mmCIF file of C-alpha atoms in Angstrom:
data_model
loop_
_atom_site.group_PDB
_atom_site.id
_atom_site.type_symbol
_atom_site.label_atom_id
_atom_site.label_comp_id
_atom_site.label_asym_id
_atom_site.label_seq_id
_atom_site.Cartn_x
_atom_site.Cartn_y
_atom_site.Cartn_z
ATOM 1 C CA UNK V 1 0.004 0.009 0.019
ATOM 2 C CA UNK V 2 1.465 3.359 -1.036
ATOM 3 C CA UNK V 3 0.107 6.851 -0.500
ATOM 4 C CA UNK V 4 2.951 9.113 -1.688
ATOM 5 C CA UNK V 5 1.938 11.014 -4.833
ATOM 6 C CA UNK V 6 2.449 14.222 -6.780
ATOM 7 C CA UNK V 7 6.194 14.191 -6.064
ATOM 8 C CA UNK V 8 8.126 17.287 -7.050
ATOM 9 C CA UNK V 9 11.915 16.881 -7.100
ATOM 10 C CA UNK V 10 14.071 20.039 -6.812
ATOM 11 C CA UNK V 11 17.424 18.466 -7.689
ATOM 12 C CA UNK V 12 17.803 20.542 -10.909
ATOM 13 C CA UNK V 13 17.277 23.750 -8.908
ATOM 14 C CA UNK V 14 19.867 22.537 -6.367
ATOM 15 C CA UNK V 15 22.406 21.787 -9.112
ATOM 16 C CA UNK V 16 21.831 25.233 -10.637
ATOM 17 C CA UNK V 17 22.409 26.923 -7.260
ATOM 18 C CA UNK V 18 25.609 24.942 -6.695
ATOM 19 C CA UNK V 19 26.815 25.716 -10.206
ATOM 20 C CA UNK V 20 26.298 29.437 -9.501
ATOM 21 C CA UNK V 21 28.354 29.036 -6.317
ATOM 22 C CA UNK V 22 31.176 27.095 -8.023
ATOM 23 C CA UNK V 23 31.479 29.688 -10.777
ATOM 24 C CA UNK V 24 31.642 32.496 -8.145
ATOM 25 C CA UNK V 25 28.392 34.148 -9.306
ATOM 26 C CA UNK V 26 26.970 33.902 -5.788
ATOM 27 C CA UNK V 27 28.798 33.764 -2.505
ATOM 28 C CA UNK V 28 28.320 31.373 0.403
ATOM 29 C CA UNK V 29 26.388 34.019 2.312
ATOM 30 C CA UNK V 30 23.676 33.923 -0.355
ATOM 31 C CA UNK V 31 23.271 30.160 -0.054
ATOM 32 C CA UNK V 32 23.972 29.572 3.647
ATOM 33 C CA UNK V 33 21.058 31.416 5.206
ATOM 34 C CA UNK V 34 19.193 28.858 7.298
ATOM 35 C CA UNK V 35 17.040 30.468 9.952
ATOM 36 C CA UNK V 36 17.527 29.564 13.600
ATOM 37 C CA UNK V 37 14.124 27.796 13.507
ATOM 38 C CA UNK V 38 15.211 25.611 10.608
ATOM 39 C CA UNK V 39 18.491 24.743 12.305
ATOM 40 C CA UNK V 40 16.656 23.827 15.540
ATOM 41 C CA UNK V 41 14.186 21.693 13.573
ATOM 42 C CA UNK V 42 17.120 19.923 11.917
ATOM 43 C CA UNK V 43 18.827 19.401 15.267
ATOM 44 C CA UNK V 44 15.773 17.976 17.100
ATOM 45 C CA UNK V 45 13.552 16.491 14.366
ATOM 46 C CA UNK V 46 15.891 15.945 11.433
ATOM 47 C CA UNK V 47 17.172 12.715 9.947
ATOM 48 C CA UNK V 48 20.968 12.616 9.548
ATOM 49 C CA UNK V 49 22.316 11.516 6.163
ATOM 50 C CA UNK V 50 25.653 10.234 4.881
ATOM 51 C CA UNK V 51 25.769 13.068 2.339
ATOM 52 C CA UNK V 52 28.391 15.788 2.869
ATOM 53 C CA UNK V 53 27.457 19.469 2.678
ATOM 54 C CA UNK V 54 28.204 20.731 -0.850
ATOM 55 C CA UNK V 55 29.372 24.112 0.498
ATOM 56 C CA UNK V 56 31.575 23.501 3.557
ATOM 57 C CA UNK V 57 32.229 19.761 2.945
ATOM 58 C CA UNK V 58 32.918 19.312 6.676
ATOM 59 C CA UNK V 59 29.511 18.239 8.022
ATOM 60 C CA UNK V 60 26.863 15.749 6.918
ATOM 61 C CA UNK V 61 23.478 17.069 5.806
ATOM 62 C CA UNK V 62 20.304 16.631 7.859
ATOM 63 C CA UNK V 63 16.876 16.226 6.279
ATOM 64 C CA UNK V 64 13.835 17.888 7.840
ATOM 65 C CA UNK V 65 10.264 16.927 6.900
ATOM 66 C CA UNK V 66 7.665 19.728 7.309
ATOM 67 C CA UNK V 67 3.961 18.930 7.078
ATOM 68 C CA UNK V 68 1.104 21.179 5.929
ATOM 69 C CA UNK V 69 -2.572 20.490 5.464
ATOM 70 C CA UNK V 70 -6.070 21.625 6.408
ATOM 71 C CA UNK V 71 -6.716 18.645 8.681
ATOM 72 C CA UNK V 72 -3.545 19.280 10.690
ATOM 73 C CA UNK V 73 -4.895 22.563 12.171
ATOM 74 C CA UNK V 74 -2.389 23.672 14.831
ATOM 75 C CA UNK V 75 0.130 21.006 13.752
ATOM 76 C CA UNK V 76 0.491 22.499 10.261
ATOM 77 C CA UNK V 77 4.011 23.749 9.593
ATOM 78 C CA UNK V 78 5.632 21.472 12.151
ATOM 79 C CA UNK V 79 8.711 19.403 11.532
ATOM 80 C CA UNK V 80 8.214 15.661 11.923
ATOM 81 C CA UNK V 81 10.458 12.628 11.839
ATOM 82 C CA UNK V 82 10.242 10.397 8.785
ATOM 83 C CA UNK V 83 9.029 7.486 10.985
ATOM 84 C CA UNK V 84 5.943 9.514 12.045
ATOM 85 C CA UNK V 85 4.695 10.129 8.483
ATOM 86 C CA UNK V 86 3.178 6.692 7.699
ATOM 87 C CA UNK V 87 0.970 6.819 10.815
ATOM 88 C CA UNK V 88 -0.182 10.318 9.877
ATOM 89 C CA UNK V 89 -0.834 9.169 6.283
ATOM 90 C CA UNK V 90 -3.203 6.488 7.570
ATOM 91 C CA UNK V 91 -5.151 8.848 9.836
ATOM 92 C CA UNK V 92 -5.422 11.967 7.670
ATOM 93 C CA UNK V 93 -7.054 12.324 4.247
ATOM 94 C CA UNK V 94 -4.345 14.472 2.668
ATOM 95 C CA UNK V 95 -1.365 16.589 3.704
ATOM 96 C CA UNK V 96 1.738 17.953 2.005
ATOM 97 C CA UNK V 97 5.298 17.125 2.994
ATOM 98 C CA UNK V 98 8.255 19.400 2.231
ATOM 99 C CA UNK V 99 11.750 17.897 2.618
ATOM 100 C CA UNK V 100 14.564 20.357 3.325
ATOM 101 C CA UNK V 101 18.235 19.508 3.634
ATOM 102 C CA UNK V 102 20.248 21.530 6.143
ATOM 103 C CA UNK V 103 23.909 21.783 7.119
ATOM 104 C CA UNK V 104 24.227 22.558 10.829
ATOM 105 C CA UNK V 105 27.800 23.774 10.297
ATOM 106 C CA UNK V 106 27.527 26.422 7.555
ATOM 107 C CA UNK V 107 23.686 26.871 7.443
ATOM 108 C CA UNK V 108 23.283 25.630 3.835
ATOM 109 C CA UNK V 109 19.647 24.716 3.200
ATOM 110 C CA UNK V 110 17.690 23.710 0.186
ATOM 111 C CA UNK V 111 14.218 22.365 -0.533
ATOM 112 C CA UNK V 112 14.842 18.992 -2.142
ATOM 113 C CA UNK V 113 11.395 17.370 -2.471
ATOM 114 C CA UNK V 114 7.701 17.923 -1.933
ATOM 115 C CA UNK V 115 4.889 15.383 -2.069
ATOM 116 C CA UNK V 116 1.347 14.559 -0.873
ATOM 117 C CA UNK V 117 0.501 11.861 1.644
ATOM 118 C CA UNK V 118 -2.794 10.615 3.073
ATOM 119 C CA UNK V 119 -5.606 8.115 2.820
ATOM 120 C CA UNK V 120 -6.999 9.700 -0.351
ATOM 121 C CA UNK V 121 -4.059 8.297 -2.306
ATOM 122 C CA UNK V 122 -4.194 4.674 -1.121
ATOM 123 C CA UNK V 123 -3.183 2.309 -3.879
ATOM 124 C CA UNK V 124 -3.523 -1.442 -3.333
ATOM 125 C CA UNK V 125 -3.038 -4.427 -5.569
ATOM 126 C CA UNK V 126 -6.174 -5.444 -7.397
ATOM 127 C CA UNK V 127 -8.870 -3.178 -8.829
ATOM 128 C CA UNK V 128 -8.256 0.535 -8.414
ATOM 129 C CA UNK V 129 -10.272 2.019 -5.578
ATOM 130 C CA UNK V 130 -11.401 5.606 -5.944
ATOM 131 C CA UNK V 131 -13.386 7.916 -3.697
ATOM 132 C CA UNK V 132 -16.148 9.572 -5.731
ATOM 133 C CA UNK V 133 -18.495 11.938 -3.952
ATOM 134 C CA UNK V 134 -17.578 10.469 -0.580
ATOM 135 C CA UNK V 135 -18.398 6.907 -1.710
ATOM 136 C CA UNK V 136 -15.717 4.296 -2.284
ATOM 137 C CA UNK V 137 -15.996 2.823 -5.790
ATOM 138 C CA UNK V 138 -14.005 0.190 -7.630
ATOM 139 C CA UNK V 139 -13.174 0.176 -11.318
ATOM 140 C CA UNK V 140 -15.229 -2.563 -12.937
ATOM 141 C CA UNK V 141 -14.322 -4.253 -16.208
ATOM 142 C CA UNK V 142 -15.099 -2.079 -19.210
ATOM 143 C CA UNK V 143 -14.275 1.171 -17.382
ATOM 144 C CA UNK V 144 -17.618 1.340 -15.548
ATOM 145 C CA UNK V 145 -17.668 1.976 -11.825
ATOM 146 C CA UNK V 146 -19.827 0.008 -9.423
ATOM 147 C CA UNK V 147 -20.656 1.025 -5.906
ATOM 148 C CA UNK V 148 -19.232 -1.099 -3.124
ATOM 149 C CA UNK V 149 -21.717 -2.296 -0.540
ATOM 150 C CA UNK V 150 -21.140 -0.593 2.754
ATOM 151 C CA UNK V 151 -21.263 -2.975 5.689
#
């Protein structure tokens, strides 16, 4: 069962920013501007990686997952550990996740990925299940939808 969908990868934007840095078009102060809130989120809620910082090359990067969605109410905008996301995806209909990489040494930060999670995107093996007008339907042969009996 998988709920991750509408994935946006920002690796091309990251490569462009690093190319600008390597060709001396921008300085490290332009790229290393992580706020204190982002650095604290990385320190307390982040997931350490084996990837070295592309700017200072002395520290490993940390990934922070921020969640946003209408159902989250006061929890919207909070940083969460990666292990917490599957449980949230099973309890909430839909929310957005933004993944930011941060260097705690030089304050490099970059948005690397964004995607949707939640029950609305459940995909299982077998016929495709779709929510239509609040009613769970299953694709029937021939492209017609039939209503599932609610028990």
